[in-house]
Amino acid sequence: MKKIKIIKNIGCILGIVISMGLMANTGLAGKFPTKPIRVIVPTGPGGSTDVTSRLVASVVHQYLGQPMIVMLKGGAAGTIGMAATMAEKADGYTLVFGTGNHTSIVPHVRKVTYDSLNDFIPVFKVNNDPYLIISRSDRFKNFKQLIDEMKANPGKISFGSNGLYGNGHSMILKIELDAKVKFKHVPFKGGGPAIRSMLGGHVDTAGGLFASAGTLGRYKNGSVNILGIAAEKRDKLAPDVPTFREQGVDFVYQLWRGFMAKKGTPQDRIDIIVDALSKTMKDKTFLRLMKAVGSPPNPLHGKEFKNMILAEHKQFGAIFKQVGVTKK
């Protein structure tokens, strides 16, 4: 009941602030932006990327002078939305709100009509969440127990992922390479269904985020164990959980969510968007909304954002090359 009330409260707050956004000041004549900015989200409705984009849009109008209008264009692992952005003018009035999955994973395993590294300008990262490997608390106590059992029973321990060559599948490919083990991979249509299947005992382990299917709450009440976290350092939400690097697996992956623009977008317009988003990240209403969904802002922009994407793209390229994945 408490969770339902929180969701309803967030919905009410969003309704109010979005209405305010539609009445936002249109700005000075001739000064960018003079009309609403469309934000293409290359995912389905209700997921963390969709929710985060709408939370940003509900507040940023106060600093941008125009509303951001979220448009969902999911399908084909995000390639439809990314391609749709490329079909628009490079004028700053159309942005894409994507993730590392769209820039650093999908281009290695699918034939796409764009260059994710050179056809888009990384504008602003809003937040990120580390990827986790999870099990029921009565199944595995820690990562060592998981690996020991996998070595004793090659290919028998199952892992539920959010899809073929998605975030979770990519994670276990790296675990398999470094720990010299083999999972029984079971892809699902999303991280939530994978975790629920794990909770029901249908798969042994699953991949996800702290916010996936109530993982953080279940970890705190002892019903699930987080066996490893794909972060540079331990997370304050679960400080007792070792990183993968601490456990012999060289894998770091934070599922980031952020804005990108089509190559050729004027830098002065990007600067205006960055300034408005930077102010949004400090806004009390926005911080309260992000806290409610369990994913505080962790902003990054400019060269730092670009370099993060380049390193991430290189990491996944090496993983897929080692396991012999080819584009389809």
mmCIF file of C-alpha atoms in Angstrom:
data_model
loop_
_atom_site.group_PDB
_atom_site.id
_atom_site.type_symbol
_atom_site.label_atom_id
_atom_site.label_comp_id
_atom_site.label_asym_id
_atom_site.label_seq_id
_atom_site.Cartn_x
_atom_site.Cartn_y
_atom_site.Cartn_z
ATOM 1 C CA MET A 1 0.000 0.000 0.000
ATOM 2 C CA LYS A 2 2.843 2.392 0.870
ATOM 3 C CA LYS A 3 4.462 1.846 -2.544
ATOM 4 C CA ILE A 4 1.129 2.490 -4.288
ATOM 5 C CA LYS A 5 0.691 5.739 -2.355
ATOM 6 C CA ILE A 6 4.211 6.879 -3.320
ATOM 7 C CA ILE A 7 3.510 6.167 -7.005
ATOM 8 C CA LYS A 8 0.190 8.031 -6.785
ATOM 9 C CA ASN A 9 1.870 10.985 -5.082
ATOM 10 C CA ILE A 10 4.547 11.140 -7.766
ATOM 11 C CA GLY A 11 1.804 11.053 -10.393
ATOM 12 C CA CYS A 12 -0.020 13.946 -8.722
ATOM 13 C CA ILE A 13 3.169 16.010 -8.445
ATOM 14 C CA LEU A 14 4.012 15.311 -12.088
ATOM 15 C CA GLY A 15 0.530 16.343 -13.163
ATOM 16 C CA ILE A 16 0.887 19.697 -11.417
ATOM 17 C CA VAL A 17 4.398 20.545 -12.575
ATOM 18 C CA ILE A 18 3.804 19.415 -16.156
ATOM 19 C CA SER A 19 0.721 21.655 -16.288
ATOM 20 C CA MET A 20 2.925 24.492 -15.071
ATOM 21 C CA GLY A 21 5.411 23.627 -17.798
ATOM 22 C CA LEU A 22 2.780 24.023 -20.497
ATOM 23 C CA MET A 23 2.166 27.549 -19.231
ATOM 24 C CA ALA A 24 5.880 28.357 -19.087
ATOM 25 C CA ASN A 25 7.249 31.678 -20.226
ATOM 26 C CA THR A 26 7.877 31.545 -23.958
ATOM 27 C CA GLY A 27 11.175 33.399 -23.523
ATOM 28 C CA LEU A 28 12.577 36.414 -25.280
ATOM 29 C CA ALA A 29 11.807 36.723 -28.966
ATOM 30 C CA GLY A 30 14.536 35.279 -31.117
ATOM 31 C CA LYS A 31 16.416 33.709 -28.241
ATOM 32 C CA PHE A 32 16.714 29.915 -28.236
ATOM 33 C CA PRO A 33 14.482 28.169 -27.484
ATOM 34 C CA THR A 34 11.467 29.971 -28.929
ATOM 35 C CA LYS A 35 9.312 26.840 -29.038
ATOM 36 C CA PRO A 36 9.033 23.516 -27.162
ATOM 37 C CA ILE A 37 11.906 21.024 -27.415
ATOM 38 C CA ARG A 38 10.930 17.499 -28.385
ATOM 39 C CA VAL A 39 12.625 14.697 -26.479
ATOM 40 C CA ILE A 40 12.595 11.287 -28.182
ATOM 41 C CA VAL A 41 12.807 8.401 -25.718
ATOM 42 C CA PRO A 42 13.779 5.169 -27.543
ATOM 43 C CA THR A 43 12.145 2.843 -24.998
ATOM 44 C CA GLY A 44 8.713 1.624 -24.031
ATOM 45 C CA PRO A 45 6.400 3.289 -21.496
ATOM 46 C CA GLY A 46 6.852 3.053 -17.741
ATOM 47 C CA GLY A 47 10.506 2.063 -17.587
ATOM 48 C CA SER A 48 13.213 3.976 -15.742
ATOM 49 C CA THR A 49 14.283 5.899 -18.865
ATOM 50 C CA ASP A 50 10.736 7.019 -19.630
ATOM 51 C CA VAL A 51 10.091 8.009 -15.995
ATOM 52 C CA THR A 52 13.379 9.921 -15.648
ATOM 53 C CA SER A 53 12.799 11.873 -18.860
ATOM 54 C CA ARG A 54 9.373 12.970 -17.632
ATOM 55 C CA LEU A 55 10.693 14.004 -14.241
ATOM 56 C CA VAL A 56 13.279 16.210 -15.948
ATOM 57 C CA ALA A 57 10.649 17.639 -18.308
ATOM 58 C CA SER A 58 8.365 18.454 -15.381
ATOM 59 C CA VAL A 59 10.918 20.895 -13.920
ATOM 60 C CA VAL A 60 13.345 22.061 -16.632
ATOM 61 C CA HIS A 61 10.846 24.489 -18.203
ATOM 62 C CA GLN A 62 11.492 26.869 -15.305
ATOM 63 C CA TYR A 63 15.095 27.290 -16.432
ATOM 64 C CA LEU A 64 14.729 26.733 -20.172
ATOM 65 C CA GLY A 65 11.804 29.061 -20.819
ATOM 66 C CA GLN A 66 10.054 26.404 -22.912
ATOM 67 C CA PRO A 67 8.643 22.951 -22.124
ATOM 68 C CA MET A 68 10.270 19.687 -23.124
ATOM 69 C CA ILE A 69 7.766 17.361 -24.765
ATOM 70 C CA VAL A 70 8.538 13.668 -24.250
ATOM 71 C CA MET A 71 7.826 11.398 -27.214
ATOM 72 C CA LEU A 72 8.191 7.626 -26.865
ATOM 73 C CA LYS A 73 9.619 5.826 -29.894
ATOM 74 C CA GLY A 74 10.571 2.405 -28.595
ATOM 75 C CA GLY A 75 11.164 -0.814 -30.466
ATOM 76 C CA ALA A 76 14.035 -2.722 -32.083
ATOM 77 C CA ALA A 77 16.268 -2.281 -29.022
ATOM 78 C CA GLY A 78 16.033 1.501 -29.251
ATOM 79 C CA THR A 79 17.199 1.769 -32.869
ATOM 80 C CA ILE A 80 13.867 3.211 -34.047
ATOM 81 C CA GLY A 81 14.085 6.168 -31.674
ATOM 82 C CA MET A 82 17.761 6.790 -32.361
ATOM 83 C CA ALA A 83 17.150 6.743 -36.136
ATOM 84 C CA ALA A 84 14.142 9.052 -35.715
ATOM 85 C CA THR A 85 16.394 11.610 -34.040
ATOM 86 C CA MET A 86 18.790 11.455 -36.971
ATOM 87 C CA ALA A 87 15.904 12.248 -39.334
ATOM 88 C CA GLU A 88 15.300 15.610 -37.617
ATOM 89 C CA LYS A 89 17.123 18.907 -38.080
ATOM 90 C CA ALA A 90 20.264 19.561 -36.030
ATOM 91 C CA ASP A 91 18.813 22.695 -34.491
ATOM 92 C CA GLY A 92 18.465 21.790 -30.803
ATOM 93 C CA TYR A 93 14.698 21.409 -30.972
ATOM 94 C CA THR A 94 14.884 17.618 -31.046
ATOM 95 C CA LEU A 95 16.930 15.637 -28.536
ATOM 96 C CA VAL A 96 17.104 11.956 -27.726
ATOM 97 C CA PHE A 97 17.044 10.752 -24.125
ATOM 98 C CA GLY A 98 18.867 7.444 -24.240
ATOM 99 C CA THR A 99 21.113 5.108 -22.288
ATOM 100 C CA GLY A 100 24.418 3.308 -22.603
ATOM 101 C CA ASN A 101 22.493 0.387 -24.043
ATOM 102 C CA HIS A 102 21.688 2.510 -27.103
ATOM 103 C CA THR A 103 25.185 3.945 -27.607
ATOM 104 C CA SER A 104 27.516 1.204 -26.402
ATOM 105 C CA ILE A 105 25.812 -2.198 -26.635
ATOM 106 C CA VAL A 106 23.235 -2.285 -29.438
ATOM 107 C CA PRO A 107 25.611 -0.959 -32.165
ATOM 108 C CA HIS A 108 27.891 -3.967 -31.541
ATOM 109 C CA VAL A 109 25.156 -6.590 -31.979
ATOM 110 C CA ARG A 110 22.739 -5.027 -34.479
ATOM 111 C CA LYS A 111 23.129 -3.406 -37.864
ATOM 112 C CA VAL A 112 22.061 0.215 -37.414
ATOM 113 C CA THR A 113 21.650 3.136 -39.789
ATOM 114 C CA TYR A 114 23.688 5.561 -37.677
ATOM 115 C CA ASP A 115 27.044 5.850 -35.950
ATOM 116 C CA SER A 116 26.287 6.072 -32.226
ATOM 117 C CA LEU A 117 29.661 7.651 -31.441
ATOM 118 C CA ASN A 118 29.912 10.215 -34.236
ATOM 119 C CA ASP A 119 26.358 11.052 -35.294
ATOM 120 C CA PHE A 120 25.289 12.223 -31.829
ATOM 121 C CA ILE A 121 26.614 14.848 -29.431
ATOM 122 C CA PRO A 122 26.506 13.782 -25.765
ATOM 123 C CA VAL A 123 24.766 16.734 -24.114
ATOM 124 C CA PHE A 124 23.960 15.885 -20.513
ATOM 125 C CA LYS A 125 23.872 12.755 -18.337
ATOM 126 C CA VAL A 126 21.157 12.977 -15.693
ATOM 127 C CA ASN A 127 21.725 9.900 -13.544
ATOM 128 C CA ASN A 128 23.067 6.376 -13.488
ATOM 129 C CA ASP A 129 22.524 3.143 -11.586
ATOM 130 C CA PRO A 130 24.997 0.270 -11.237
ATOM 131 C CA TYR A 131 24.063 -3.126 -12.602
ATOM 132 C CA LEU A 132 23.701 -5.974 -10.094
ATOM 133 C CA ILE A 133 23.543 -9.743 -10.001
ATOM 134 C CA ILE A 134 20.862 -10.927 -7.605
ATOM 135 C CA SER A 135 19.626 -14.191 -6.110
ATOM 136 C CA ARG A 136 17.101 -15.277 -3.522
ATOM 137 C CA SER A 137 18.664 -15.199 -0.078
ATOM 138 C CA ASP A 138 18.071 -18.949 0.316
ATOM 139 C CA ARG A 139 19.856 -19.726 -2.981
ATOM 140 C CA PHE A 140 23.246 -17.999 -2.862
ATOM 141 C CA LYS A 141 24.884 -16.160 0.015
ATOM 142 C CA ASN A 142 27.670 -14.529 -1.985
ATOM 143 C CA PHE A 143 29.454 -14.380 -5.334
ATOM 144 C CA LYS A 144 32.059 -16.977 -4.347
ATOM 145 C CA GLN A 145 29.370 -19.553 -3.611
ATOM 146 C CA LEU A 146 27.798 -18.828 -7.006
ATOM 147 C CA ILE A 147 31.089 -19.282 -8.875
ATOM 148 C CA ASP A 148 32.009 -22.438 -6.930
ATOM 149 C CA GLU A 149 28.665 -24.025 -7.754
ATOM 150 C CA MET A 150 28.931 -22.991 -11.408
ATOM 151 C CA LYS A 151 32.337 -24.619 -11.686
ATOM 152 C CA ALA A 152 30.944 -27.794 -10.167
ATOM 153 C CA ASN A 153 27.890 -27.723 -12.475
ATOM 154 C CA PRO A 154 28.865 -26.110 -15.794
ATOM 155 C CA GLY A 155 25.917 -24.612 -17.685
ATOM 156 C CA LYS A 156 23.381 -25.575 -15.016
ATOM 157 C CA ILE A 157 23.029 -22.346 -13.024
ATOM 158 C CA SER A 158 20.442 -20.117 -14.717
ATOM 159 C CA PHE A 159 20.487 -16.351 -15.111
ATOM 160 C CA GLY A 160 17.450 -14.258 -16.059
ATOM 161 C CA SER A 161 18.292 -11.178 -18.141
ATOM 162 C CA ASN A 162 16.399 -8.262 -19.658
ATOM 163 C CA GLY A 163 16.970 -9.661 -23.159
ATOM 164 C CA LEU A 164 19.505 -11.118 -25.569
ATOM 165 C CA TYR A 165 22.692 -9.006 -25.513
ATOM 166 C CA GLY A 166 21.058 -6.531 -23.167
ATOM 167 C CA ASN A 167 22.666 -5.090 -20.035
ATOM 168 C CA GLY A 168 22.296 -8.241 -17.954
ATOM 169 C CA HIS A 169 23.378 -10.642 -20.681
ATOM 170 C CA SER A 170 26.445 -8.510 -21.397
ATOM 171 C CA MET A 171 27.318 -8.602 -17.690
ATOM 172 C CA ILE A 172 27.276 -12.395 -17.463
ATOM 173 C CA LEU A 173 29.316 -12.713 -20.654
ATOM 174 C CA LYS A 174 32.096 -10.819 -18.862
ATOM 175 C CA ILE A 175 31.660 -12.924 -15.708
ATOM 176 C CA GLU A 176 31.946 -16.054 -17.832
ATOM 177 C CA LEU A 177 35.134 -14.802 -19.463
ATOM 178 C CA ASP A 178 36.896 -13.707 -16.282
ATOM 179 C CA ALA A 179 35.722 -16.452 -13.924
ATOM 180 C CA LYS A 180 35.853 -19.201 -16.595
ATOM 181 C CA VAL A 181 32.320 -20.397 -15.925
ATOM 182 C CA LYS A 182 29.139 -20.810 -17.966
ATOM 183 C CA PHE A 183 25.592 -19.676 -17.147
ATOM 184 C CA LYS A 184 22.352 -21.044 -18.534
ATOM 185 C CA HIS A 185 21.047 -17.794 -20.005
ATOM 186 C CA VAL A 186 17.278 -17.177 -19.905
ATOM 187 C CA PRO A 187 16.262 -13.890 -21.598
ATOM 188 C CA PHE A 188 13.068 -12.078 -20.572
ATOM 189 C CA LYS A 189 11.252 -9.030 -21.924
ATOM 190 C CA GLY A 190 12.659 -6.691 -19.298
ATOM 191 C CA GLY A 191 14.550 -6.740 -16.028
ATOM 192 C CA GLY A 192 11.392 -6.743 -13.904
ATOM 193 C CA PRO A 193 10.045 -10.037 -15.309
ATOM 194 C CA ALA A 194 13.494 -11.631 -14.925
ATOM 195 C CA ILE A 195 13.708 -10.698 -11.255
ATOM 196 C CA ARG A 196 10.151 -11.845 -10.555
ATOM 197 C CA SER A 197 10.973 -15.179 -12.155
ATOM 198 C CA MET A 198 14.023 -15.447 -9.904
ATOM 199 C CA LEU A 199 11.898 -14.659 -6.861
ATOM 200 C CA GLY A 200 9.515 -17.433 -7.901
ATOM 201 C CA GLY A 201 12.351 -19.936 -8.135
ATOM 202 C CA HIS A 202 12.215 -20.342 -11.905
ATOM 203 C CA VAL A 203 15.764 -19.048 -12.448
ATOM 204 C CA ASP A 204 18.674 -19.111 -9.996
ATOM 205 C CA THR A 205 19.940 -15.558 -10.500
ATOM 206 C CA ALA A 206 18.952 -12.376 -12.312
ATOM 207 C CA GLY A 207 20.362 -9.014 -13.317
ATOM 208 C CA GLY A 208 18.892 -5.626 -12.520
ATOM 209 C CA LEU A 209 19.132 -2.300 -10.745
ATOM 210 C CA PHE A 210 18.380 -1.283 -7.163
ATOM 211 C CA ALA A 211 15.026 0.007 -8.400
ATOM 212 C CA SER A 212 14.177 -3.099 -10.456
ATOM 213 C CA ALA A 213 11.121 -4.916 -9.070
ATOM 214 C CA GLY A 214 11.775 -3.594 -5.578
ATOM 215 C CA THR A 215 15.287 -5.040 -5.367
ATOM 216 C CA LEU A 216 16.618 -2.565 -2.816
ATOM 217 C CA GLY A 217 13.695 -3.118 -0.458
ATOM 218 C CA ARG A 218 13.960 -6.878 -0.817
ATOM 219 C CA TYR A 219 17.682 -6.700 -0.097
ATOM 220 C CA LYS A 220 17.057 -4.680 3.056
ATOM 221 C CA ASN A 221 14.416 -7.096 4.317
ATOM 222 C CA GLY A 222 16.652 -10.069 3.601
ATOM 223 C CA SER A 223 14.639 -11.800 0.892
ATOM 224 C CA VAL A 224 17.328 -11.363 -1.785
ATOM 225 C CA ASN A 225 21.111 -11.182 -1.802
ATOM 226 C CA ILE A 226 23.042 -8.868 -4.100
ATOM 227 C CA LEU A 227 26.081 -10.932 -5.090
ATOM 228 C CA GLY A 228 28.032 -8.290 -6.975
ATOM 229 C CA ILE A 229 27.805 -4.716 -8.177
ATOM 230 C CA ALA A 230 29.210 -3.353 -11.453
ATOM 231 C CA ALA A 231 30.632 -0.131 -10.028
ATOM 232 C CA GLU A 232 34.034 1.456 -9.461
ATOM 233 C CA LYS A 233 33.428 1.395 -5.720
ATOM 234 C CA ARG A 234 30.862 0.021 -3.305
ATOM 235 C CA ASP A 235 27.491 1.724 -3.326
ATOM 236 C CA LYS A 236 26.198 3.529 -0.253
ATOM 237 C CA LEU A 237 22.809 1.860 -0.761
ATOM 238 C CA ALA A 238 24.411 -1.537 -0.133
ATOM 239 C CA PRO A 239 27.888 -0.894 1.332
ATOM 240 C CA ASP A 240 28.427 -4.540 2.304
ATOM 241 C CA VAL A 241 28.186 -5.735 -1.316
ATOM 242 C CA PRO A 242 31.607 -6.079 -3.012
ATOM 243 C CA THR A 243 32.161 -4.750 -6.522
ATOM 244 C CA PHE A 244 32.861 -7.210 -9.320
ATOM 245 C CA ARG A 245 36.458 -5.997 -9.475
ATOM 246 C CA GLU A 246 36.919 -6.892 -5.819
ATOM 247 C CA GLN A 247 35.791 -10.402 -6.761
ATOM 248 C CA GLY A 248 38.009 -10.930 -9.792
ATOM 249 C CA VAL A 249 35.707 -9.754 -12.599
ATOM 250 C CA ASP A 250 36.858 -6.609 -14.425
ATOM 251 C CA PHE A 251 33.438 -5.178 -15.227
ATOM 252 C CA VAL A 252 32.029 -1.727 -14.486
ATOM 253 C CA TYR A 253 28.682 -0.676 -15.901
ATOM 254 C CA GLN A 254 26.418 2.113 -14.758
ATOM 255 C CA LEU A 255 23.145 2.270 -16.646
ATOM 256 C CA TRP A 256 23.132 5.989 -17.384
ATOM 257 C CA ARG A 257 20.296 8.058 -18.787
ATOM 258 C CA GLY A 258 20.960 11.263 -20.630
ATOM 259 C CA PHE A 259 20.355 13.705 -23.454
ATOM 260 C CA MET A 260 22.044 13.619 -26.834
ATOM 261 C CA ALA A 261 21.694 15.880 -29.872
ATOM 262 C CA LYS A 262 22.185 15.273 -33.561
ATOM 263 C CA LYS A 263 25.673 16.087 -34.832
ATOM 264 C CA GLY A 264 25.793 19.634 -36.163
ATOM 265 C CA THR A 265 23.617 21.163 -33.448
ATOM 266 C CA PRO A 266 25.008 24.667 -32.707
ATOM 267 C CA GLN A 267 27.190 24.730 -29.584
ATOM 268 C CA ASP A 268 25.538 27.878 -28.222
ATOM 269 C CA ARG A 269 22.194 26.064 -28.183
ATOM 270 C CA ILE A 270 23.723 23.046 -26.473
ATOM 271 C CA ASP A 271 25.214 25.393 -23.867
ATOM 272 C CA ILE A 272 21.754 26.839 -23.131
ATOM 273 C CA ILE A 273 20.304 23.341 -22.691
ATOM 274 C CA VAL A 274 23.190 22.287 -20.444
ATOM 275 C CA ASP A 275 22.760 25.383 -18.295
ATOM 276 C CA ALA A 276 19.022 24.727 -17.849
ATOM 277 C CA LEU A 277 19.604 21.058 -17.040
ATOM 278 C CA SER A 278 22.375 21.903 -14.561
ATOM 279 C CA LYS A 279 19.976 24.151 -12.681
ATOM 280 C CA THR A 280 17.291 21.463 -12.811
ATOM 281 C CA MET A 281 19.633 18.985 -11.110
ATOM 282 C CA LYS A 282 19.764 21.297 -8.069
ATOM 283 C CA ASP A 283 16.049 22.082 -8.000
ATOM 284 C CA LYS A 284 14.375 21.012 -4.732
ATOM 285 C CA THR A 285 11.278 19.654 -6.470
ATOM 286 C CA PHE A 286 13.375 17.626 -8.884
ATOM 287 C CA LEU A 287 15.584 16.265 -6.110
ATOM 288 C CA ARG A 288 12.497 15.206 -4.179
ATOM 289 C CA LEU A 289 11.040 13.428 -7.216
ATOM 290 C CA MET A 290 14.295 11.612 -7.969
ATOM 291 C CA LYS A 291 14.639 10.528 -4.352
ATOM 292 C CA ALA A 292 11.129 9.082 -4.501
ATOM 293 C CA VAL A 293 12.094 6.819 -7.426
ATOM 294 C CA GLY A 294 15.381 5.827 -5.767
ATOM 295 C CA SER A 295 17.793 7.286 -8.305
ATOM 296 C CA PRO A 296 19.389 10.618 -7.328
ATOM 297 C CA PRO A 297 20.892 12.779 -10.078
ATOM 298 C CA ASN A 298 24.542 12.294 -10.961
ATOM 299 C CA PRO A 299 25.105 14.852 -13.742
ATOM 300 C CA LEU A 300 27.865 14.839 -16.317
ATOM 301 C CA HIS A 301 28.318 16.768 -19.561
ATOM 302 C CA GLY A 302 30.856 17.893 -22.117
ATOM 303 C CA LYS A 303 34.074 15.954 -22.654
ATOM 304 C CA GLU A 304 33.620 13.932 -19.474
ATOM 305 C CA PHE A 305 30.292 12.561 -20.734
ATOM 306 C CA LYS A 306 31.764 11.874 -24.170
ATOM 307 C CA ASN A 307 34.793 10.083 -22.721
ATOM 308 C CA MET A 308 32.577 7.926 -20.520
ATOM 309 C CA ILE A 309 30.611 6.762 -23.563
ATOM 310 C CA LEU A 310 33.803 6.066 -25.536
ATOM 311 C CA ALA A 311 35.242 3.922 -22.716
ATOM 312 C CA GLU A 312 31.968 2.071 -22.274
ATOM 313 C CA HIS A 313 31.650 1.422 -26.039
ATOM 314 C CA LYS A 314 35.212 0.069 -26.103
ATOM 315 C CA GLN A 315 34.545 -2.229 -23.128
ATOM 316 C CA PHE A 316 31.504 -3.857 -24.699
ATOM 317 C CA GLY A 317 33.188 -4.109 -28.084
ATOM 318 C CA ALA A 318 36.001 -6.112 -26.486
ATOM 319 C CA ILE A 319 33.554 -8.393 -24.657
ATOM 320 C CA PHE A 320 31.507 -9.164 -27.771
ATOM 321 C CA LYS A 321 34.656 -9.725 -29.832
ATOM 322 C CA GLN A 322 35.987 -12.222 -27.278
ATOM 323 C CA VAL A 323 32.780 -14.258 -27.309
ATOM 324 C CA GLY A 324 32.405 -14.046 -31.091
ATOM 325 C CA VAL A 325 29.180 -12.023 -31.323
ATOM 326 C CA THR A 326 28.351 -10.791 -34.821
ATOM 327 C CA LYS A 327 25.874 -8.118 -35.885
ATOM 328 C CA LYS A 328 22.440 -9.261 -37.001
#
